[in-house]
PDB file of C-alpha atoms in Angstrom:
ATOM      1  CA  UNK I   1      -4.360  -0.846 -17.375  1.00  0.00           C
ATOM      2  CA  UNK I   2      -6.921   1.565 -18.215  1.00  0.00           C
ATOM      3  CA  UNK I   3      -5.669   4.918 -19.321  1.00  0.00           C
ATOM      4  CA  UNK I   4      -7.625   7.705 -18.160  1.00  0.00           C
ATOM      5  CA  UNK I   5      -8.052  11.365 -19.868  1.00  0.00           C
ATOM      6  CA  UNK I   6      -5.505  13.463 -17.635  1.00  0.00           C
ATOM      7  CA  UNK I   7      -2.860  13.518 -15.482  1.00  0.00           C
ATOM      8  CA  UNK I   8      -1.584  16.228 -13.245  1.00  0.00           C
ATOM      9  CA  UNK I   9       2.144  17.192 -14.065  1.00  0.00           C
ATOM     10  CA  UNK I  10       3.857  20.014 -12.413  1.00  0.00           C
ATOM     11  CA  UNK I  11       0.599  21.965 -11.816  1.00  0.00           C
ATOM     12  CA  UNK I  12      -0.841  21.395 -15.293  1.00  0.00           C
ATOM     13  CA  UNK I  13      -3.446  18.990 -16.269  1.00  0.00           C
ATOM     14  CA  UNK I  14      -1.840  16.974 -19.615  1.00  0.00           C
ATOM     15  CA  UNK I  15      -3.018  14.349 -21.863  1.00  0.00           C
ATOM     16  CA  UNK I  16      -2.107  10.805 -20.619  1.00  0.00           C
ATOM     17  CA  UNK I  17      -0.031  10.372 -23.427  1.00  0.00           C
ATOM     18  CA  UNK I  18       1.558  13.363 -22.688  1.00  0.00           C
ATOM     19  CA  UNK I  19       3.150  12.778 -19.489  1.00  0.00           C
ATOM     20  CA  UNK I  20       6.663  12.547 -20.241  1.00  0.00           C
ATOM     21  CA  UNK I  21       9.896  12.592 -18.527  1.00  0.00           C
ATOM     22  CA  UNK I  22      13.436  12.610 -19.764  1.00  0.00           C
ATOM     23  CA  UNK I  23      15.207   9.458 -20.375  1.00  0.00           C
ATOM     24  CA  UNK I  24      18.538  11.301 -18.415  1.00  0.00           C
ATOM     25  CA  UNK I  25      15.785  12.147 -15.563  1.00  0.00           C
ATOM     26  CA  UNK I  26      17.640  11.233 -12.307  1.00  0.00           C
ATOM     27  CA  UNK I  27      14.430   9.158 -11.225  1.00  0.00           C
ATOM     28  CA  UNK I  28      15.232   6.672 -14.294  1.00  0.00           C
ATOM     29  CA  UNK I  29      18.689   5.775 -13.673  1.00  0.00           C
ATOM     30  CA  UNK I  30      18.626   5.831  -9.550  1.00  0.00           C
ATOM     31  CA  UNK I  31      14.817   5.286  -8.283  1.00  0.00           C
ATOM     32  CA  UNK I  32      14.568   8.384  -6.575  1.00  0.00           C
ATOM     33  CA  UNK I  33      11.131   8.664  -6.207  1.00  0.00           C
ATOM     34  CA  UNK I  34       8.304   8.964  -3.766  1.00  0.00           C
ATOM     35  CA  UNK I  35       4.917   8.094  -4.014  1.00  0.00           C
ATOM     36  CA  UNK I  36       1.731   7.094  -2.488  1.00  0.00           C
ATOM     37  CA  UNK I  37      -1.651   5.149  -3.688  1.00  0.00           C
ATOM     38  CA  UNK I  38      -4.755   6.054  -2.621  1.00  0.00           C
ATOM     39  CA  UNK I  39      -8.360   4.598  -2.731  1.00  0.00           C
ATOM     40  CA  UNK I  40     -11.291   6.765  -4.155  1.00  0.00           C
ATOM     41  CA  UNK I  41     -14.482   5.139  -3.543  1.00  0.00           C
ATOM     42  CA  UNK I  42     -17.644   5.382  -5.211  1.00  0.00           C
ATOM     43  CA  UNK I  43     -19.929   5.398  -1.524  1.00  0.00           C
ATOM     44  CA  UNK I  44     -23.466   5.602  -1.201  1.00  0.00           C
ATOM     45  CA  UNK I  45     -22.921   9.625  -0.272  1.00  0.00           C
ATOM     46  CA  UNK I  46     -20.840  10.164  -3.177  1.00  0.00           C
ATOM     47  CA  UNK I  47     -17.319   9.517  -4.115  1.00  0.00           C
ATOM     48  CA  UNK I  48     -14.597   9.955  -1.300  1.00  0.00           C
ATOM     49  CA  UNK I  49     -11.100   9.407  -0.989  1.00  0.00           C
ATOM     50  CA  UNK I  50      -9.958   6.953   1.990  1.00  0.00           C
ATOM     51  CA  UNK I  51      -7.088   8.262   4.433  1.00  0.00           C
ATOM     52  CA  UNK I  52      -6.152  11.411   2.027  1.00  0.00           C
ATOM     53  CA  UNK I  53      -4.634  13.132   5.033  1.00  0.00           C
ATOM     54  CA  UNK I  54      -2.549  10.597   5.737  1.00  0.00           C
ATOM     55  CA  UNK I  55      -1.224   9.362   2.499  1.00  0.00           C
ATOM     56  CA  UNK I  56      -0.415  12.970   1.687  1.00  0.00           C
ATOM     57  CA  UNK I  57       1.241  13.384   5.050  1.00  0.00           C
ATOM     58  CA  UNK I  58       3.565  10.279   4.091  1.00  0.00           C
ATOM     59  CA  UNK I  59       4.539  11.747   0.669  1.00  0.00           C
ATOM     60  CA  UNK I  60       6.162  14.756   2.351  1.00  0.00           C
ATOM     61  CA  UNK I  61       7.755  12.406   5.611  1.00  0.00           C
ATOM     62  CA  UNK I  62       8.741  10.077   2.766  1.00  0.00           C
ATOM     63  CA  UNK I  63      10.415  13.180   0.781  1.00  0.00           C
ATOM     64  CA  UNK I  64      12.105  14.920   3.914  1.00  0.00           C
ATOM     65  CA  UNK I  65      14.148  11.072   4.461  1.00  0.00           C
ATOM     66  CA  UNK I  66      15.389  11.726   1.574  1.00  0.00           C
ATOM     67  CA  UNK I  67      16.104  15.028   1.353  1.00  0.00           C
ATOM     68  CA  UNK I  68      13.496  15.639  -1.832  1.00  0.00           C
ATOM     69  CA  UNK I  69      11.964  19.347  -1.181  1.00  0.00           C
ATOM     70  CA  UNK I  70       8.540  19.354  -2.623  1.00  0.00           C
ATOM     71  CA  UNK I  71       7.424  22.445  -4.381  1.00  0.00           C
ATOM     72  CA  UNK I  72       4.122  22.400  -3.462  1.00  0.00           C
ATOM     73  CA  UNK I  73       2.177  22.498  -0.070  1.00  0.00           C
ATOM     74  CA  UNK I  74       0.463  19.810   1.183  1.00  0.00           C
ATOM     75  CA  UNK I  75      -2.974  21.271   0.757  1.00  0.00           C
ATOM     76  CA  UNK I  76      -2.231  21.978  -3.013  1.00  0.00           C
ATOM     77  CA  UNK I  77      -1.192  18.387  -3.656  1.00  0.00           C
ATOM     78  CA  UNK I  78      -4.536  17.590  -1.850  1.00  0.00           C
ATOM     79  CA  UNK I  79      -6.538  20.173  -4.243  1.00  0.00           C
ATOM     80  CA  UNK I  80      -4.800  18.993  -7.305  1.00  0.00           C
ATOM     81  CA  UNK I  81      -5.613  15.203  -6.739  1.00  0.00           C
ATOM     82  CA  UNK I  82      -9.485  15.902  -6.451  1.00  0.00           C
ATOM     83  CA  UNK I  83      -8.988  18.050  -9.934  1.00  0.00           C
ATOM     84  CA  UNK I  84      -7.506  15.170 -11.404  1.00  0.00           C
ATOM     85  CA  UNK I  85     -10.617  12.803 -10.362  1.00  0.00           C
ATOM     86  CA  UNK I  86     -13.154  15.141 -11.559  1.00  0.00           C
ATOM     87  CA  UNK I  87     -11.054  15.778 -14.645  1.00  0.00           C
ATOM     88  CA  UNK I  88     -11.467  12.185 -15.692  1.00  0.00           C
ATOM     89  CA  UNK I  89     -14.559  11.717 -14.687  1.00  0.00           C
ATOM     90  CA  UNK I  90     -14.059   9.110 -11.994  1.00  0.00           C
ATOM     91  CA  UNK I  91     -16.572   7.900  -9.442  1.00  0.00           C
ATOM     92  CA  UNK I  92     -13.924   5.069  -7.863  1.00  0.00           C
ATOM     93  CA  UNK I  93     -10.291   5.036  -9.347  1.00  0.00           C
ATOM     94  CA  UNK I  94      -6.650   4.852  -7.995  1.00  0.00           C
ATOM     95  CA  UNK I  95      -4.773   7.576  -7.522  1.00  0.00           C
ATOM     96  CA  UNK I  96      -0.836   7.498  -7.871  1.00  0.00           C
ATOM     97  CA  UNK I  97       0.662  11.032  -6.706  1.00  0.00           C
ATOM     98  CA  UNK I  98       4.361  10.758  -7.558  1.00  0.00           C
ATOM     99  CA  UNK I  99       7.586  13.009  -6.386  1.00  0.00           C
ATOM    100  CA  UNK I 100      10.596  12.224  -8.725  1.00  0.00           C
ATOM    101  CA  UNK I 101      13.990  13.834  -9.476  1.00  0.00           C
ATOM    102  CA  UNK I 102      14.355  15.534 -12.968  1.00  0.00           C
ATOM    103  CA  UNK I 103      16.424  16.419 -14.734  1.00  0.00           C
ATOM    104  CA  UNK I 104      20.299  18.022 -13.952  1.00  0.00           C
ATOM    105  CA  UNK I 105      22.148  15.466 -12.305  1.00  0.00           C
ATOM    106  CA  UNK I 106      23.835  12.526 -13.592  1.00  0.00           C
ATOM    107  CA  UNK I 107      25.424  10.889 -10.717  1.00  0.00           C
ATOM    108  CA  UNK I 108      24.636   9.540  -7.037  1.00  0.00           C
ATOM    109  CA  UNK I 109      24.671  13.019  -5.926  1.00  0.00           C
ATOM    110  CA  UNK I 110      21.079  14.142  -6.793  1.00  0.00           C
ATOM    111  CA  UNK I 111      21.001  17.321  -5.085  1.00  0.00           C
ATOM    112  CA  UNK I 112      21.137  19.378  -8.454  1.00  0.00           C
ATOM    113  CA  UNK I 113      18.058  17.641 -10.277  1.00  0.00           C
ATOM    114  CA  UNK I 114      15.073  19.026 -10.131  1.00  0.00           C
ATOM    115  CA  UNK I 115      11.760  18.308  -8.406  1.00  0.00           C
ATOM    116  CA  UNK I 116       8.813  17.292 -10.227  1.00  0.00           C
ATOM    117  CA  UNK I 117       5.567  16.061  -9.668  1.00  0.00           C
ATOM    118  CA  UNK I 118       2.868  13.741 -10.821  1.00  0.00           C
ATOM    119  CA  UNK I 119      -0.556  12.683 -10.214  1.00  0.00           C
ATOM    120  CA  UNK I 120      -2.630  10.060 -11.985  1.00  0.00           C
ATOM    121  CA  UNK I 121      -5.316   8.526 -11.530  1.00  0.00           C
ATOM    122  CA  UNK I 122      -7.486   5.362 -13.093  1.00  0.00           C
ATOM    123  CA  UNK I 123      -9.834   2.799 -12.513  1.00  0.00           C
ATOM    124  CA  UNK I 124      -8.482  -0.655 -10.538  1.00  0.00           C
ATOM    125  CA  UNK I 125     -10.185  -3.352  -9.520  1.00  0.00           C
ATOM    126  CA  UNK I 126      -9.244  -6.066  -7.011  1.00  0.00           C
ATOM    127  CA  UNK I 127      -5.394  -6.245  -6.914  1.00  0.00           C
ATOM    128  CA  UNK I 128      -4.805  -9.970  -6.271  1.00  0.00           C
ATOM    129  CA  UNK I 129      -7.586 -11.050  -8.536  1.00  0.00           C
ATOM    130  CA  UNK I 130     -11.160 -11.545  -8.828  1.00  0.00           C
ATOM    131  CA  UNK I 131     -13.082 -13.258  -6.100  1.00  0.00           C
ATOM    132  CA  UNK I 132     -10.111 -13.094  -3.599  1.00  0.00           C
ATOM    133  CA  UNK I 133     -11.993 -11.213  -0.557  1.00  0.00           C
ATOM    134  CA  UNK I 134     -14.372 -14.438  -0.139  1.00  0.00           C
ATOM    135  CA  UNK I 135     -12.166 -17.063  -1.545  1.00  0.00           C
ATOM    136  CA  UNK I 136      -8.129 -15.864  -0.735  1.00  0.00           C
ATOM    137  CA  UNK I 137      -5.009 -16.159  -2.361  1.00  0.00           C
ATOM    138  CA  UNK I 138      -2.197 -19.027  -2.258  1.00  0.00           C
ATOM    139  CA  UNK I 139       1.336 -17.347  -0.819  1.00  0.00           C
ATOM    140  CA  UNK I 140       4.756 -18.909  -0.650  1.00  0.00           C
ATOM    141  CA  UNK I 141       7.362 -17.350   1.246  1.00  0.00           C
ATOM    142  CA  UNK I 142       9.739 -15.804  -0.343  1.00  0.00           C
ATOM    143  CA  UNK I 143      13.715 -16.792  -0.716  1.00  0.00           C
ATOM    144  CA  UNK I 144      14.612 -12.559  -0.629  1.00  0.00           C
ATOM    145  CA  UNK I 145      14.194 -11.057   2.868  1.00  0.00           C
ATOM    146  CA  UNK I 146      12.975  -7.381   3.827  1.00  0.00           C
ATOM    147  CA  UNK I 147      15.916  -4.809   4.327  1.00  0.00           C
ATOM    148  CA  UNK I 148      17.923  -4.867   7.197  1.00  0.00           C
ATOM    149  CA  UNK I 149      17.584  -1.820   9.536  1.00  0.00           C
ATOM    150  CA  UNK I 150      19.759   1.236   8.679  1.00  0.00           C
ATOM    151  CA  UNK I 151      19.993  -0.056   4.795  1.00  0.00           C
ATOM    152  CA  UNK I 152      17.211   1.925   2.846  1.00  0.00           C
ATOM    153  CA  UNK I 153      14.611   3.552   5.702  1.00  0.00           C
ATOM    154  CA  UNK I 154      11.610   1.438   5.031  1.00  0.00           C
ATOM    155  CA  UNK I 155       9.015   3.481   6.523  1.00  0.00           C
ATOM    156  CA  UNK I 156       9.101   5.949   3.154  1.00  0.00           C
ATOM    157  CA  UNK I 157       7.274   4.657   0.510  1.00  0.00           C
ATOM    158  CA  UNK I 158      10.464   4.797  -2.333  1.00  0.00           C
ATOM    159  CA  UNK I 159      10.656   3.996  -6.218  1.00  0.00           C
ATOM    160  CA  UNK I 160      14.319   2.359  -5.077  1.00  0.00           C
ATOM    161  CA  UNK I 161      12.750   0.616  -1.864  1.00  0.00           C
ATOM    162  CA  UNK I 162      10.231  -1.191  -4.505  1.00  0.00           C
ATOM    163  CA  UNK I 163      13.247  -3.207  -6.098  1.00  0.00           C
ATOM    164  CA  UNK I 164      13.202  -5.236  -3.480  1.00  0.00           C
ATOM    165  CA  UNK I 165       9.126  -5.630  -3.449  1.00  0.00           C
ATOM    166  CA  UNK I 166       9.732  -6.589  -7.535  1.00  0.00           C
ATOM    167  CA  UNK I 167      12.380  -9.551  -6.524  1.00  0.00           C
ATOM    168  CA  UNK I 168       9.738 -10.944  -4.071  1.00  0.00           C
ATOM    169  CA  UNK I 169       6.359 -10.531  -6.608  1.00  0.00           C
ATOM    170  CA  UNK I 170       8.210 -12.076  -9.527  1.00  0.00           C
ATOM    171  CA  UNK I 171       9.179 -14.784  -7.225  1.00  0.00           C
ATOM    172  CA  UNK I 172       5.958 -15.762  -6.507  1.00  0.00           C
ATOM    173  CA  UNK I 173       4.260 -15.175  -9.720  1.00  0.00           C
ATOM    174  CA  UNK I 174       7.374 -17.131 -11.766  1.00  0.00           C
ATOM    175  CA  UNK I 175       6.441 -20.199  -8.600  1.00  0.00           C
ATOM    176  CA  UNK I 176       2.399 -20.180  -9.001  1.00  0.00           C
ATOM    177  CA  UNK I 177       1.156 -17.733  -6.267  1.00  0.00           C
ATOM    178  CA  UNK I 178      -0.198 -14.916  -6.026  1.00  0.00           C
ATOM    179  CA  UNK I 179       1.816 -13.253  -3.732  1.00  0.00           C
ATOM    180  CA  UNK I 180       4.687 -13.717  -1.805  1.00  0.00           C
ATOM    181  CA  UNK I 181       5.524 -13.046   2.026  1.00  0.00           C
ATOM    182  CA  UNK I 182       9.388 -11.345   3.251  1.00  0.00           C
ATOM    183  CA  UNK I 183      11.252 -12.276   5.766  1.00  0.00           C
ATOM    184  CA  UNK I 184      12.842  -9.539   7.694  1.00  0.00           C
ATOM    185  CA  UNK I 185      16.611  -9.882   8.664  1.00  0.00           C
ATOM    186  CA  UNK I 186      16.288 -11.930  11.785  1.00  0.00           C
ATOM    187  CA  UNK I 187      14.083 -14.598  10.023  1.00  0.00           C
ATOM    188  CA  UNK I 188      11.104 -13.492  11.332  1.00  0.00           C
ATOM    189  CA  UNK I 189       7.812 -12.646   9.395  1.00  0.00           C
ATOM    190  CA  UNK I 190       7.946  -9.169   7.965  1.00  0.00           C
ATOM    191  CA  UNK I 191       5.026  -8.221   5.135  1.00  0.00           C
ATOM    192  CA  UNK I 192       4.527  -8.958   2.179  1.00  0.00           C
ATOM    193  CA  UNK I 193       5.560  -7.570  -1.637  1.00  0.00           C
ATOM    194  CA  UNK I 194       3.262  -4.507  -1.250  1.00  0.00           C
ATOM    195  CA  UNK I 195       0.970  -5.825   1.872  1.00  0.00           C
ATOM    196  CA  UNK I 196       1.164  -5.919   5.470  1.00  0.00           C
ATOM    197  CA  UNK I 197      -0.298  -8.985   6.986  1.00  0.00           C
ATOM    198  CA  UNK I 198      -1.984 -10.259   9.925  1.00  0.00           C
ATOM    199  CA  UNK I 199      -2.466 -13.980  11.825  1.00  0.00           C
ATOM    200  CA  UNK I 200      -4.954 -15.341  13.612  1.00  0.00           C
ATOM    201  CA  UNK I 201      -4.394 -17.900  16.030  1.00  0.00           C
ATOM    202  CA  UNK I 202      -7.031 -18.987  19.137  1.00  0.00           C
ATOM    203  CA  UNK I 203      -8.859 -15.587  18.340  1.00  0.00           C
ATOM    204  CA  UNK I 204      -5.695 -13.657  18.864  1.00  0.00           C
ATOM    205  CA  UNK I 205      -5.016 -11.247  16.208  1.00  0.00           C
ATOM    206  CA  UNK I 206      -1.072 -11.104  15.469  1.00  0.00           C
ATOM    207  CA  UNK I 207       1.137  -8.370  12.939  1.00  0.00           C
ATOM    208  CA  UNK I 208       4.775  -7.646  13.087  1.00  0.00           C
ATOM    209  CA  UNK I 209       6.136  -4.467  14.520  1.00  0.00           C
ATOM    210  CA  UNK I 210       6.240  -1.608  12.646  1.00  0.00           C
ATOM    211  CA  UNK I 211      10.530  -1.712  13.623  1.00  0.00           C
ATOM    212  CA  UNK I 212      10.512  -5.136  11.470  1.00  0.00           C
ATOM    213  CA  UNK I 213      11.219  -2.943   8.607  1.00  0.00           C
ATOM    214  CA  UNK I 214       8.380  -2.881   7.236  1.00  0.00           C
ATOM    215  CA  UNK I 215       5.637  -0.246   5.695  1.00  0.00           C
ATOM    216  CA  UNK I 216       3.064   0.490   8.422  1.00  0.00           C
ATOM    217  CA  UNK I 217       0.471   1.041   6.329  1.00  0.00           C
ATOM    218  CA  UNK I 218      -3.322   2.842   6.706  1.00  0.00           C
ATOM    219  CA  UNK I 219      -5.493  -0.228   6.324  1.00  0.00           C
ATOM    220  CA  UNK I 220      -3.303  -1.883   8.989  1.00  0.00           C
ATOM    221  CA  UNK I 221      -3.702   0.808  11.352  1.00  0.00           C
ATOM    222  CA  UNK I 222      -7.680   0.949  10.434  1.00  0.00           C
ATOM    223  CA  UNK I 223      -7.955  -3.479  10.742  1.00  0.00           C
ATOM    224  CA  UNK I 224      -6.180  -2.816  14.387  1.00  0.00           C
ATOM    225  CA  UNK I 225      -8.751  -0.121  15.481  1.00  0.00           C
ATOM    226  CA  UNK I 226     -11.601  -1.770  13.776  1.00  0.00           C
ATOM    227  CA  UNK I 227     -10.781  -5.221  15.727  1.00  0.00           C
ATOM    228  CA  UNK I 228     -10.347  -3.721  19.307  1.00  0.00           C
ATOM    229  CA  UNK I 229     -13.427  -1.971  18.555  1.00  0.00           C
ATOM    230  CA  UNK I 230     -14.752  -5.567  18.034  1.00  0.00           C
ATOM    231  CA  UNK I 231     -13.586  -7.036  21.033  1.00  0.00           C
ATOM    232  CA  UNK I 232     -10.449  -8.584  19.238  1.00  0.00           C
ATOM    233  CA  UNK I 233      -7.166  -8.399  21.259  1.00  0.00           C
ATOM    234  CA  UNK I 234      -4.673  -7.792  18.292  1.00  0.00           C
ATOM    235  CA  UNK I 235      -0.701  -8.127  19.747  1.00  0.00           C
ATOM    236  CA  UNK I 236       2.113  -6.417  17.470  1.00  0.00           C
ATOM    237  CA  UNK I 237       5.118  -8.930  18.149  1.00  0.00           C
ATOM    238  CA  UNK I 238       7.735 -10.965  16.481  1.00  0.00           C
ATOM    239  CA  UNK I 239       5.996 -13.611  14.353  1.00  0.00           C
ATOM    240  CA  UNK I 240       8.353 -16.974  13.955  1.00  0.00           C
ATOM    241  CA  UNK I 241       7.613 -18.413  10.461  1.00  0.00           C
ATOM    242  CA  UNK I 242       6.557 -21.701  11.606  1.00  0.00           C
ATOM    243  CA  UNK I 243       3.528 -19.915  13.219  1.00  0.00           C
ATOM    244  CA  UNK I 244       2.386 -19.002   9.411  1.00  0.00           C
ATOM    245  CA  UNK I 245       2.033 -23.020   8.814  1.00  0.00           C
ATOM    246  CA  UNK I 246       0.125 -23.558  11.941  1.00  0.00           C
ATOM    247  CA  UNK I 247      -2.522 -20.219  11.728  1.00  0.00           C
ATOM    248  CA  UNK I 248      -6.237 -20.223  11.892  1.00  0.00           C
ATOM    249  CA  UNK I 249      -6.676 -17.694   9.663  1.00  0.00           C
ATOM    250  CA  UNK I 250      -3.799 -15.506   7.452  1.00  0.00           C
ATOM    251  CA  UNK I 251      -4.815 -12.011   5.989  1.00  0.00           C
ATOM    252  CA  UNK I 252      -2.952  -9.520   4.276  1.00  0.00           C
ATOM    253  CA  UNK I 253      -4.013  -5.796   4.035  1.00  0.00           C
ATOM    254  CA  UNK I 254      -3.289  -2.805   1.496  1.00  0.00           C
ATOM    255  CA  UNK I 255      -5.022   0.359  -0.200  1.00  0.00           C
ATOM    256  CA  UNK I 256      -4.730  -1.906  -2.899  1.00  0.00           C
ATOM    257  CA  UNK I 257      -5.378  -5.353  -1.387  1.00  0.00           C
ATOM    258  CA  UNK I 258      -7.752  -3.837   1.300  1.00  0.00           C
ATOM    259  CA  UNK I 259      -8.507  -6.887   3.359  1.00  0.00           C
ATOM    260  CA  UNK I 260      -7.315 -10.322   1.388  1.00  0.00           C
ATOM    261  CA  UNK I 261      -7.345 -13.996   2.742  1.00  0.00           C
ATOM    262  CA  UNK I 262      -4.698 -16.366   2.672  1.00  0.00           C
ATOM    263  CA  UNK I 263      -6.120 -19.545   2.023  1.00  0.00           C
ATOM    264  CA  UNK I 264      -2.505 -21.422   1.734  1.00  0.00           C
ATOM    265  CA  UNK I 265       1.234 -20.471   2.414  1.00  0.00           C
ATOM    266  CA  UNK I 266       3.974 -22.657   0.723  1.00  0.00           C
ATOM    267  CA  UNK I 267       1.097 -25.357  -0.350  1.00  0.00           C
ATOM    268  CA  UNK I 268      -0.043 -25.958   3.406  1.00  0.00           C
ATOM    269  CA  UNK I 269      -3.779 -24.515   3.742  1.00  0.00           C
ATOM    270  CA  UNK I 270      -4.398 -22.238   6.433  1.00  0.00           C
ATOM    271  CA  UNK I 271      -7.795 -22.370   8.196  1.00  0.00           C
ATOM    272  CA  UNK I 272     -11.117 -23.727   5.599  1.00  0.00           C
ATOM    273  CA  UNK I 273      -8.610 -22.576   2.882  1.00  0.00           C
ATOM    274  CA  UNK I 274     -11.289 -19.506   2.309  1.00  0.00           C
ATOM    275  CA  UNK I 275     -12.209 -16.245   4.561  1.00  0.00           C
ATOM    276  CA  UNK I 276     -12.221 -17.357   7.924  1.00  0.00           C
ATOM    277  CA  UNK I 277     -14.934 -15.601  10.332  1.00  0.00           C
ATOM    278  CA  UNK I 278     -12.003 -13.135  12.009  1.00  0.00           C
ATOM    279  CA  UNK I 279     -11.161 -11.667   8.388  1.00  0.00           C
ATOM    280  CA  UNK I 280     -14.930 -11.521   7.555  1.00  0.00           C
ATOM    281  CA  UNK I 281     -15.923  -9.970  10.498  1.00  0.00           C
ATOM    282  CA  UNK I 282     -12.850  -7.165   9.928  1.00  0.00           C
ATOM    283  CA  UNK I 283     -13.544  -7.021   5.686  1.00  0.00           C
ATOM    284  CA  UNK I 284     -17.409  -6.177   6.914  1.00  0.00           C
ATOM    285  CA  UNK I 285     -16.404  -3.506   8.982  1.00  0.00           C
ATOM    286  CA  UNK I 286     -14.122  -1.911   6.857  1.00  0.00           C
ATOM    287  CA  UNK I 287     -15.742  -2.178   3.417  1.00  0.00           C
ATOM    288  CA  UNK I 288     -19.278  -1.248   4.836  1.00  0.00           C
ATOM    289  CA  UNK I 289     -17.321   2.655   5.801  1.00  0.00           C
ATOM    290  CA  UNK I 290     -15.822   2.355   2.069  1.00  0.00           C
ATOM    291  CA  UNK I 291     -19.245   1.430   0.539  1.00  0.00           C
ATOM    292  CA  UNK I 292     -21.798   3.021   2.842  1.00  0.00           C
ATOM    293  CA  UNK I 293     -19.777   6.176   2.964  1.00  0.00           C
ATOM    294  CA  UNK I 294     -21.028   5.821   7.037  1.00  0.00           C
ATOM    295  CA  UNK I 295     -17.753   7.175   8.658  1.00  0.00           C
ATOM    296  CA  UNK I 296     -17.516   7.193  12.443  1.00  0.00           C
ATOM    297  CA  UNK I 297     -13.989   7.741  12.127  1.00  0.00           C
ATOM    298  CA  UNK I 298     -13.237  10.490  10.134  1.00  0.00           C
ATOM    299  CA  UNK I 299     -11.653   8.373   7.387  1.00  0.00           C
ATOM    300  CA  UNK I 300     -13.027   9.683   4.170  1.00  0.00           C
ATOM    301  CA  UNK I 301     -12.604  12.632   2.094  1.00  0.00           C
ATOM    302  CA  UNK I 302     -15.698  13.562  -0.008  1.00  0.00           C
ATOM    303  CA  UNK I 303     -14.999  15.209  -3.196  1.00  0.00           C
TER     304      UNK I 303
END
């Protein structure tokens, strides 16, 4: 990880080295956090942030489920994470803003800690490795299953919720993949560690529902506009595992992972075992707005 020159911290810009928090922070002891990651690319027209809007606009749903008042508007979170870019001098970088409880509560109870937040921001290449947009990643699916409904709310994007996404990565890593793919509580497909994921099967484009407790995340929503724009017909539905085994293309998508094939999934390969023509046809699409900086759909946020 690259450390950059700055990070915002409860409306101050600090060294990176000087972005502490307490050790008895309530955030440390019970994962009560929120947070988003966001893409900045470095486009043709200049650098722009992908789905800003929206990621901010999940911070604060993420923060009202549970109960986390955020001392800031939305439009100053949005001003302070373009002053964080330009403060380090980024053309493309990640950007991690971050709501966590402080200090002054010890206890489940959290209601007397305070509110703080962070925003960072450095420079991240491909998440699942180098080369994996053309050539895909090997999965396995994993042995711990997505939460069952009315457990922890899955659709905000928690520190706590991501114990669960840890169990499933190390899994996977500790077994010789590169990722591994949940289960919800039925049995069914659900996502995967920090990915939502797609099949293709007789040019049918396939991706749990967003009730499978799961993250519906941005690049899913734009890979399901972008594909009925192509003529695709993409089905939300309950996906039986077997149908993983027996796909003609796999794909999973991510702010980080943007659009990655799946070129096996528990040693059986899946398609060519490379980028089939469906998720080339979708990665075109979508990079060439994140590249090109040509937005028809009002995606990007130029700084």
């Amino acid at each position: 990880m690259y450390n950059s020159l700055k990070i915002w911290m409860n409306g101050e810009l600090v060294g990176w080295s000087d972005a502490k928090i307490h050790v008895m922070s309530h955030v440390a002891h019970y994962g009560s956090s929120t947070f988003e990651g966001i893409r900045c690319y470095d486009t043709a027209k200049g650098s722009a942030l992908l789905f800003l809007d929206e990621h901010v606009r999940r911070l604060w749903e993420s923060s009202k489920i549970y109960r986390i008042e955020i001392p800031y508007s939305e439009t100053e979170i949005k001003d302070a994470i373009i002053s964080t870019i330009k403060a380090n001098n980024h053309k493309a970088c990640y950007v991690r803003p971050l709501v966590f409880r402080g200090q002054g509560a010890l206890g489940v109870n959290p209601h007397r800690a305070s509110i703080e937040v962070a925003i960072a921001t450095w420079e991240w290449g491909t998440y699942l490795g180098e080369d994996v947009l053309e050539n895909g990643v090997d999965v396995k699916v994993s042995s711990w299953h997505r939460l069952a409904p009315n457990t922890l709310p899955s659709w905000a994007k928690a520190g706590g919720n991501y114990m669960n996404s840890q169990l499933i990565k190390m899994e996977a890593l500790s077994d010789g993949y590169a990722e591994g793919l949940a289960l919800d509580h039925n049995g069914y497909v659900a996502e995967g560690s920090g990915e939502n994921i797609f099949v293709v099967r007789h040019n049918i484009i396939y991706t749990p529902l967003a009730a499978q407790s799961i993250l519906p995340g941005f690049t899913r929503h734009a890979v399901m506009h972008i594909a009925k724009e192509l003529g695709y017909e993409v089905r939300e539905t309950l996906i039986p595992r077997e149908a993983l085994y027996i796909a003609d293309e796999i794909f999973l998508t991510g702010t980080a992972a943007e659009i990655t094939p799946v070129r096996s999934v528990d040693r059986i390969p899946i398609g060519n075992e490379k980028r089939g023509p469906v998720t080339e046809a979708l990665q075109h699409e979508y990079l060439k707005i994140v590249h090109s900086g040509e937005d028809p759909y009002n995606w990007l946020t130029f700084i």
